[in-house]
Amino acid sequence: HLKLHPPAQAHATPTVNHRFDLSRKEEARSKEALRIPDFGTKLPEEDPTMRLGSLSVSFAVAAWCWCFALATTGAAAFGGSFGPAPSRSRILGRPTSSPSSVAVGRRRISFEETCGLTSAFPGALPIDGESSRSPRCRGSTFSTTRLLAADLGAGGVEPSPEGGEPKLYAQRWVQLAYLSALALLSDWICFSVAASPSTFEEAYPGHSAASLIDMFLFTNVATCFMVTDVVNRFGLKKAIQGASVVMTVGCLLRSGLGFLAPAVSALGMNQAAAAVSDAASTYSSGPEGLVPYSAVVAGTVLVGAAQPFFQCTPPFLSATWFGSDERATSTAVALNFNQIGIATAFLVGGGMATDSAGLASYFGVIAAACIVVTAGTLLQFEDRPPTPPSASEMERSGHVEPPFIDSVKKYFSTPGFTRPLAAFICSISITNIVGAFIDEVMERGGITDQFSIDAAGAGFELAILVGGIIIGGYVDKTKQYKDITLKCILFTMFLLLPLGLTDHRLGNEPLLLVMALLGLGMACGPVQPINAELAVDVTYPGDETAVESVQQIGGNLASALLVPVAEIALEQDYQLLPQFPALASDIRGDVVLLAALAGATYVFFSGFDSPLRRTEADNAAGGSTNGDA
C-alpha cells in the first residue's frame, strides 16, 4: 500500500480514491490480523500450511455436500444402482416396503458412519448389533437418524460387523440359566413358609404364612407395571442385575447374618466370624436367631418387587438371544422354572423348617443360594448379542418402544391379542389353585402322608416344566400355536375330573389321582409359555416385556380373585347319578369351577384367527439363524 501511495500524498486532501485506498488499508490490516492471505498474492513464508488447510476445507465441504445430496436424493442421482430417489413420503418418515429403499437406507448408514455422525452424535445410530431399544440409543433427537429409521421401513436393518446375518451365540444358554435360577429363587422365597405354616406361626405369633404370601403377591402385581419401562430405560442386563441385588438384600433381611459365621470361620477368619456372629445376634431378636417380623415383611416386599423382572422378561430374552425355532422352548424353561421354586419350597422347607431353629437355618440356606446366583449374574449376565438371532429381530431393530401404558392400549386394540391372554390366564389360574389346595386334593384321594403330599406337589410342578419343554419344542418347529393350545386345554378339562370326582363303587384310587395330577401339569402348564410367544407374535414388533407383563398381571389378579371362590367351592359336593348305584359318584365344587373355566376358555380361544407377524417376518427372510457362534 505504501509503495502505491508515497508518504507525500498521504496528507493530501481526501478524495474518493484516497478513501478507497484507506478502506483497502484497513482491509489489509484485518487480513493480517486474521492471517487470511489475499487471493492472488504469495502466501507468507512463515505459514506454509495455509494452502493445504484451504484445500482440506474445500474437499471436506465437497464431501459433505455429496453426502447430503446422497441422503436426500438417493444413490440413483449419482448414477448408482441402489434404486430411485426416495419419495416425499419416505423423507417425511412414512415407511415404505420397496426393496430399493432398504438398499438406499443401508448406503446412507454407511455414509453416516464414514462422515463421523455416529461418533459425533453418540447413541444416534445403532452400532455393533445394538438397536434403538437399547439404553444408549434412547432419547436421541438427531433428525437424520429418524430419517434413516423411516427410510429403512419394515425391512431395513443395519449391517452388523459380521455381515448382517442372524447368528446364535453359546452365551444364550448362560443367559437362560441365570434367568431361570433367579425365577426359581424368587418363587422359592415366596412359598418358603407354605410347606410349614404352623412352624412360622409358632415363631411369629399372631402372623400367618398366608398373609406373608399375600404381601408378596400384591407387591408383585404392582411392580409388573414398571418392568417394561425399566427394561427399556436401562436395558435387560442392568434390570436383571439390579433386581437380583434387590432380591439378595431382601433375603438377608429375612435371614439375618447368622448363616455367614460358619462360612467365614471355615475360611480361617476367626475374628471376622466372631464379628459376624455379634452383628447377627444384635440384629436377631427372635427365638433361635430369627429376625424380627418387621424385617421378614420388609425382605418379602423387596423380593416381591424383584420377581416381576424374572417373570416378565423370558419372551424378551428369547427374542433377543434365541432363534425362531427355539423361542417357545426357552420361554417355557424360564417362565416355568418358578414352578420348580415352589416344588423346592415344599421339599426343602418341609424337611428343614420343623421348628424355629430349623426355620432360621432354612432362611439362611435360601439367602446363601441367592448370594451365589446374584454373584454369577453380576459377573456373567449380558445385555444382547453382537448380532440379532433371527431375521425378525433384525427387522425390528429400528423400533422404539412406547411407555408401558401406551403399549397396553395398543395391544388390546390388536386383533388376536385377547385370546392368548385368556389362555394364559386360564392356565396360570388352574395351576395356582391346584397347587394352593394340593393337600385337600391328595387327602381326598386317600394320600394323607405329608411327605407323599409334598412329593406329589413337587411332581406336579416338575411336570409343568417338562411339559413346557417338550410341547414348547414341538411348537417351535411347527408354529401350531392354536391347534396345540386347544388340545392342551381339552386335555386339561378331562384331567381335572379325577382330582375331584369320586366313584362310589371304586372308592379312592391314589394311583389314578397321582397320574392325573402329573398329566394335568404336562397339559396345562405349557399353555402359558406357548401363548406368551403367541401374544408376542401377533403384536410384533411390540415389546415382549410389555406383553408378558400384561399376561402376568392378568393371571395373578385372576388367581387372587379365584382362590377364595375355589376355597368355598371345595366344600361343596355334587352328587352324580345317585339313582344308579353302579354309576353313582360325586364331584367337588372347585373341580367344577376349574373345568368350567377351561371350557369357557376353549370356546373363546377357538375364534383365534390373526396373522403371526413375527413368524411371517422370519419366513420372509428365508430362515432364522446362520448357525451357532
XYZ file of C-alpha atoms in Angstrom, residues 4-458:
455
model
C 1.488 2.609 -4.419
C 0.904 5.750 -2.361
C 4.064 7.667 -1.352
C 4.082 9.486 2.007
C 3.873 12.860 0.280
C 0.366 12.037 -0.820
C -0.707 10.636 2.480
C -1.578 14.103 3.815
C -3.338 15.294 0.680
C -6.942 16.288 0.724
C -9.033 13.133 0.883
C -10.622 12.153 -2.360
C -12.852 9.329 -3.351
C -9.859 7.302 -4.495
C -7.999 8.072 -1.290
C -10.944 6.957 0.787
C -10.946 3.735 -1.200
C -7.242 3.373 -0.524
C -7.848 3.837 3.208
C -10.519 1.157 3.163
C -8.076 -1.157 1.409
C -5.509 -0.366 4.060
C -7.944 -1.275 6.823
C -8.880 -4.426 4.953
C -5.218 -5.365 4.689
C -4.776 -4.821 8.411
C -7.810 -7.021 9.089
C -6.449 -9.743 6.873
C -3.097 -9.552 8.590
C -4.787 -9.799 11.987
C -6.776 -12.827 10.882
C -3.827 -14.199 8.921
C -6.013 -14.614 5.833
C -3.879 -14.146 2.716
C -5.086 -12.205 -0.290
C -6.026 -14.424 -3.209
C -3.550 -13.883 -5.983
C -0.733 -12.936 -3.608
C 2.006 -15.155 -2.381
C 1.438 -16.894 0.933
C 3.674 -15.675 3.743
C 6.682 -17.880 4.177
C 6.028 -18.211 7.900
C 2.712 -20.113 7.297
C 3.336 -22.799 4.645
C 0.344 -24.968 5.745
C -2.340 -22.397 4.949
C -2.793 -23.563 1.366
C -3.075 -27.188 2.472
C -5.676 -26.174 5.065
C -7.700 -24.326 2.437
C -7.667 -27.355 0.175
C -8.688 -29.632 3.072
C -11.632 -27.403 3.930
C -12.685 -27.343 0.284
C -12.588 -31.119 -0.009
C -14.453 -31.527 3.284
C -17.203 -29.172 2.161
C -17.479 -31.016 -1.150
C -17.667 -34.379 0.609
C -20.354 -33.180 2.992
C -22.366 -31.759 0.097
C -22.075 -35.087 -1.692
C -23.212 -36.993 1.405
C -26.128 -34.640 1.913
C -27.193 -34.967 -1.718
C -26.996 -38.746 -1.474
C -29.052 -38.744 1.730
C -31.794 -36.641 0.199
C -31.916 -37.865 -3.403
C -30.592 -41.414 -3.259
C -27.677 -43.066 -4.995
C -29.522 -43.086 -8.318
C -28.866 -39.365 -8.660
C -25.163 -40.170 -8.928
C -25.532 -42.995 -11.351
C -25.533 -45.688 -8.669
C -27.510 -48.883 -8.715
C -29.205 -48.500 -5.371
C -32.632 -47.643 -6.634
C -34.548 -44.455 -7.440
C -34.648 -41.316 -5.392
C -36.833 -41.520 -2.311
C -40.344 -40.240 -2.449
C -41.612 -37.393 -0.306
C -43.397 -39.882 1.932
C -40.110 -41.541 2.759
C -38.369 -38.270 3.514
C -41.222 -37.292 5.813
C -40.842 -40.536 7.741
C -43.626 -42.623 6.246
C -42.472 -46.242 5.889
C -42.240 -47.930 2.534
C -41.724 -51.545 1.642
C -39.650 -51.021 -1.502
C -36.509 -53.180 -1.532
C -34.602 -50.306 -3.103
C -35.415 -48.118 -0.127
C -33.723 -50.648 2.122
C -30.600 -50.566 -0.020
C -30.527 -46.782 -0.075
C -31.029 -46.740 3.677
C -28.128 -49.095 4.189
C -25.977 -46.944 1.911
C -26.937 -43.882 3.942
C -25.969 -45.546 7.196
C -22.547 -46.358 5.797
C -22.084 -42.706 4.814
C -23.280 -41.594 8.248
C -20.521 -43.707 9.728
C -17.955 -42.538 7.169
C -18.724 -38.869 7.814
C -18.452 -39.366 11.559
C -22.080 -38.866 12.526
C -22.136 -41.996 14.665
C -19.218 -40.700 16.703
C -20.222 -37.042 16.675
C -23.690 -37.920 17.943
C -23.274 -40.851 20.370
C -26.341 -43.025 20.542
C -27.843 -41.560 17.370
C -27.465 -44.771 15.396
C -27.414 -48.420 16.468
C -23.867 -49.757 16.397
C -22.466 -53.260 16.744
C -25.746 -55.059 16.985
C -27.433 -52.518 19.222
C -30.905 -51.254 18.473
C -32.832 -48.161 19.362
C -34.347 -50.212 22.180
C -31.003 -50.235 23.995
C -30.360 -47.524 26.597
C -27.602 -45.797 24.625
C -29.939 -45.147 21.715
C -32.967 -43.979 23.644
C -33.538 -40.275 23.881
C -31.677 -39.428 20.690
C -33.019 -36.368 18.886
C -30.806 -36.471 15.802
C -33.207 -35.912 12.927
C -31.083 -37.791 10.400
C -31.471 -40.923 12.492
C -35.228 -40.647 12.345
C -34.984 -40.163 8.594
C -32.875 -43.301 8.330
C -35.247 -45.334 10.502
C -38.202 -44.224 8.415
C -36.347 -44.871 5.171
C -35.350 -48.383 6.166
C -39.019 -49.114 6.768
C -40.173 -52.510 7.949
C -37.364 -54.366 6.302
C -34.320 -52.204 6.918
C -31.578 -53.396 9.178
C -28.162 -52.088 9.948
C -25.390 -54.300 8.659
C -23.628 -55.885 11.586
C -19.870 -56.215 11.786
C -20.272 -59.867 10.853
C -22.142 -59.367 7.627
C -25.651 -58.661 8.800
C -26.712 -62.321 9.044
C -28.586 -63.666 12.097
C -26.355 -65.717 14.351
C -26.705 -67.666 17.588
C -24.227 -67.498 20.435
C -23.485 -70.049 23.168
C -23.910 -67.263 25.726
C -27.671 -67.607 25.266
C -27.653 -70.723 27.451
C -25.843 -68.822 30.199
C -28.481 -66.100 29.960
C -31.287 -68.650 30.183
C -29.654 -70.458 33.112
C -29.340 -67.318 35.224
C -32.829 -66.030 34.471
C -34.293 -69.459 35.271
C -32.312 -69.711 38.513
C -33.480 -66.255 39.582
C -37.092 -67.196 38.813
C -36.676 -70.382 40.856
C -35.283 -68.471 43.826
C -37.987 -65.814 43.739
C -40.841 -68.314 43.986
C -38.924 -70.435 46.474
C -38.762 -67.360 48.704
C -42.427 -66.543 48.088
C -43.659 -70.012 49.110
C -40.851 -70.768 51.565
C -43.247 -70.970 54.528
C -46.132 -72.606 52.647
C -44.875 -76.115 53.436
C -44.602 -75.416 57.173
C -47.149 -72.720 58.058
C -47.543 -73.966 61.634
C -43.827 -73.530 62.345
C -43.909 -69.974 61.045
C -46.987 -69.109 63.084
C -45.366 -70.525 66.230
C -42.214 -68.479 65.635
C -44.209 -65.317 64.917
C -47.428 -65.485 66.967
C -50.330 -63.554 65.518
C -48.983 -63.693 61.957
C -49.851 -66.257 59.312
C -47.866 -67.646 56.411
C -50.782 -66.866 54.077
C -50.636 -63.151 54.908
C -46.918 -63.100 54.099
C -47.580 -64.697 50.711
C -50.353 -62.162 50.057
C -47.916 -59.286 50.701
C -45.521 -60.843 48.229
C -48.153 -61.263 45.511
C -49.603 -57.772 45.855
C -46.118 -56.256 45.597
C -45.506 -58.465 42.575
C -48.583 -57.171 40.748
C -47.716 -53.532 41.492
C -44.168 -53.917 40.180
C -45.343 -55.553 36.952
C -46.486 -52.120 35.787
C -42.909 -50.818 35.957
C -40.910 -53.678 34.455
C -41.320 -52.680 30.804
C -40.251 -49.070 31.247
C -37.307 -50.017 33.467
C -36.011 -52.581 30.961
C -36.418 -50.127 28.078
C -34.669 -47.420 30.054
C -31.700 -49.354 31.433
C -31.517 -52.494 29.297
C -32.016 -56.148 30.190
C -28.596 -56.596 31.789
C -28.857 -53.755 34.289
C -32.509 -54.512 35.046
C -31.868 -58.184 35.858
C -28.692 -57.466 37.788
C -30.380 -54.730 39.797
C -33.379 -56.945 40.571
C -31.096 -59.780 41.685
C -29.308 -57.435 44.091
C -32.655 -56.233 45.477
C -33.736 -59.850 45.966
C -30.482 -60.644 47.770
C -30.965 -57.707 50.130
C -34.486 -58.966 50.818
C -33.152 -62.443 51.623
C -30.580 -61.008 54.025
C -33.296 -59.028 55.787
C -35.340 -62.226 56.203
C -32.452 -64.423 57.344
C -30.091 -62.120 59.184
C -26.322 -62.630 59.059
C -26.012 -65.652 61.324
C -25.619 -68.107 58.435
C -22.437 -66.297 57.316
C -20.488 -67.021 60.509
C -19.816 -70.734 59.787
C -18.693 -69.945 56.237
C -16.333 -67.195 57.401
C -14.958 -69.437 60.137
C -14.333 -72.221 57.619
C -12.103 -69.822 55.691
C -9.898 -69.400 58.766
C -11.035 -65.855 59.554
C -12.000 -66.431 63.167
C -12.059 -62.780 64.182
C -14.288 -61.911 61.253
C -16.544 -64.838 62.126
C -16.845 -63.583 65.696
C -17.715 -60.110 64.438
C -20.368 -61.537 62.140
C -21.837 -63.571 64.997
C -22.011 -60.495 67.227
C -23.702 -58.485 64.476
C -26.144 -61.312 63.809
C -27.065 -61.672 67.483
C -27.615 -57.920 67.747
C -29.838 -57.865 64.663
C -31.779 -61.032 65.563
C -34.258 -60.512 68.372
C -36.487 -63.551 67.796
C -36.128 -67.099 69.085
C -33.290 -69.292 67.775
C -31.706 -66.490 65.757
C -34.822 -65.425 63.855
C -35.055 -61.780 62.810
C -37.964 -59.519 63.850
C -41.218 -59.919 61.941
C -40.886 -56.391 60.524
C -37.601 -57.419 58.889
C -39.278 -60.501 57.411
C -42.012 -58.298 55.949
C -39.504 -55.785 54.535
C -37.457 -58.553 52.955
C -40.551 -60.199 51.498
C -41.656 -56.922 49.922
C -38.220 -56.435 48.332
C -38.248 -59.938 46.859
C -41.814 -59.420 45.639
C -40.717 -56.207 43.911
C -37.815 -58.002 42.221
C -39.678 -61.085 40.995
C -41.551 -59.498 38.023
C -38.196 -58.772 36.382
C -37.657 -62.539 36.212
C -41.268 -63.401 35.318
C -41.961 -60.795 32.639
C -38.691 -60.891 30.690
C -38.475 -64.509 29.376
C -40.122 -63.650 25.998
C -37.788 -60.651 25.660
C -34.763 -62.821 26.439
C -35.946 -65.420 23.910
C -36.419 -62.823 21.177
C -33.072 -61.167 21.892
C -30.895 -64.278 22.180
C -32.689 -67.302 20.653
C -33.591 -68.294 17.121
C -37.160 -68.531 15.896
C -37.143 -72.327 16.318
C -36.014 -72.073 19.965
C -38.079 -69.259 21.406
C -41.068 -71.195 22.768
C -38.765 -73.713 24.444
C -36.555 -71.089 26.074
C -39.598 -69.137 27.220
C -41.089 -72.316 28.684
C -37.920 -73.040 30.650
C -37.521 -69.536 32.075
C -41.232 -68.967 32.644
C -41.904 -72.315 34.322
C -38.781 -72.533 36.445
C -40.656 -70.648 39.142
C -42.727 -73.826 39.476
C -39.510 -75.630 40.412
C -39.038 -72.965 43.058
C -42.429 -73.853 44.524
C -41.523 -77.544 44.446
C -38.228 -76.766 46.187
C -40.100 -74.860 48.878
C -42.228 -77.918 49.626
C -39.393 -80.431 49.582
C -36.665 -78.455 51.370
C -38.936 -76.399 53.597
C -40.940 -79.389 54.710
C -37.764 -81.156 55.832
C -35.892 -78.245 57.420
C -38.489 -75.900 58.905
C -39.751 -78.218 61.626
C -39.018 -75.760 64.466
C -37.776 -72.201 64.985
C -34.103 -73.144 64.749
C -34.762 -75.085 61.567
C -36.712 -72.149 60.134
C -33.765 -69.816 60.791
C -31.364 -72.253 59.117
C -33.808 -72.647 56.230
C -33.882 -68.885 55.615
C -30.071 -68.884 55.755
C -29.837 -71.574 53.074
C -32.095 -69.529 50.788
C -30.009 -66.393 51.366
C -26.754 -68.243 50.628
C -28.166 -69.639 47.375
C -29.365 -66.173 46.391
C -25.923 -64.654 47.033
C -24.241 -67.244 44.806
C -26.680 -66.792 41.909
C -26.574 -62.997 42.181
C -22.764 -63.003 42.113
C -22.822 -65.071 38.931
C -25.437 -62.767 37.417
C -23.299 -59.709 38.091
C -20.272 -61.371 36.504
C -21.729 -63.205 33.509
C -25.152 -61.875 32.526
C -25.081 -59.852 29.286
C -27.464 -57.420 27.627
C -27.710 -58.557 23.997
C -25.615 -60.484 21.465
C -23.385 -58.745 18.897
C -25.717 -59.941 16.128
C -29.509 -60.470 16.364
C -30.504 -64.155 16.437
C -33.316 -64.024 13.887
C -34.477 -62.109 10.853
C -37.498 -60.742 12.708
C -35.288 -59.336 15.462
C -33.028 -57.681 12.884
C -36.036 -56.235 11.095
C -37.385 -54.582 14.239
C -34.014 -53.105 15.208
C -35.260 -49.578 14.492
C -38.411 -49.962 16.576
C -38.698 -47.574 19.531
C -40.774 -48.823 22.450
C -43.539 -46.546 23.791
C -44.334 -46.280 27.512
C -46.000 -49.305 29.084
C -49.475 -47.757 29.319
C -49.408 -46.833 25.632
C -48.324 -50.372 24.765
C -51.216 -51.838 26.753
C -53.746 -49.691 24.897
C -52.240 -50.712 21.580
C -52.217 -54.426 22.426
C -55.863 -54.554 23.434
C -56.760 -52.948 20.115
C -54.650 -55.507 18.217
C -56.762 -58.331 16.718
C -55.973 -61.652 18.330
C -54.228 -60.392 21.478
C -57.045 -61.108 23.945
C -57.337 -64.802 23.063
C -53.793 -65.831 24.029
C -54.225 -63.595 27.075
C -57.323 -65.578 28.082
C -55.500 -68.891 27.571
C -52.573 -67.683 29.671
C -54.887 -66.559 32.494
C -56.749 -69.879 32.381
C -53.547 -71.894 32.649
C -51.929 -69.905 35.447
C -55.187 -69.818 37.434
C -55.647 -73.591 37.261
C -52.047 -74.392 38.194
C -52.042 -71.861 41.048
C -55.313 -73.119 42.540
C -54.366 -76.791 42.263
C -51.003 -76.039 43.857
C -52.587 -73.981 46.636
C -55.004 -76.776 47.610
C -52.724 -79.729 46.932
C -53.229 -81.036 50.487
C -57.010 -81.245 50.062
C -56.647 -82.806 46.622
C -54.335 -85.558 47.871
C -56.238 -86.264 51.069
C -59.479 -86.635 49.148
C -57.783 -89.277 47.012
C -56.559 -91.218 50.034
C -52.989 -89.826 50.294
C -52.513 -88.449 53.820
C -48.773 -88.817 54.491
C -47.189 -85.341 54.473
C -44.061 -86.397 52.628
C -46.159 -88.090 49.951
C -48.255 -84.944 49.604
C -45.127 -82.789 49.267
C -43.659 -85.212 46.731
C -46.874 -85.182 44.693
C -46.904 -81.384 44.737
C -43.270 -81.271 43.623
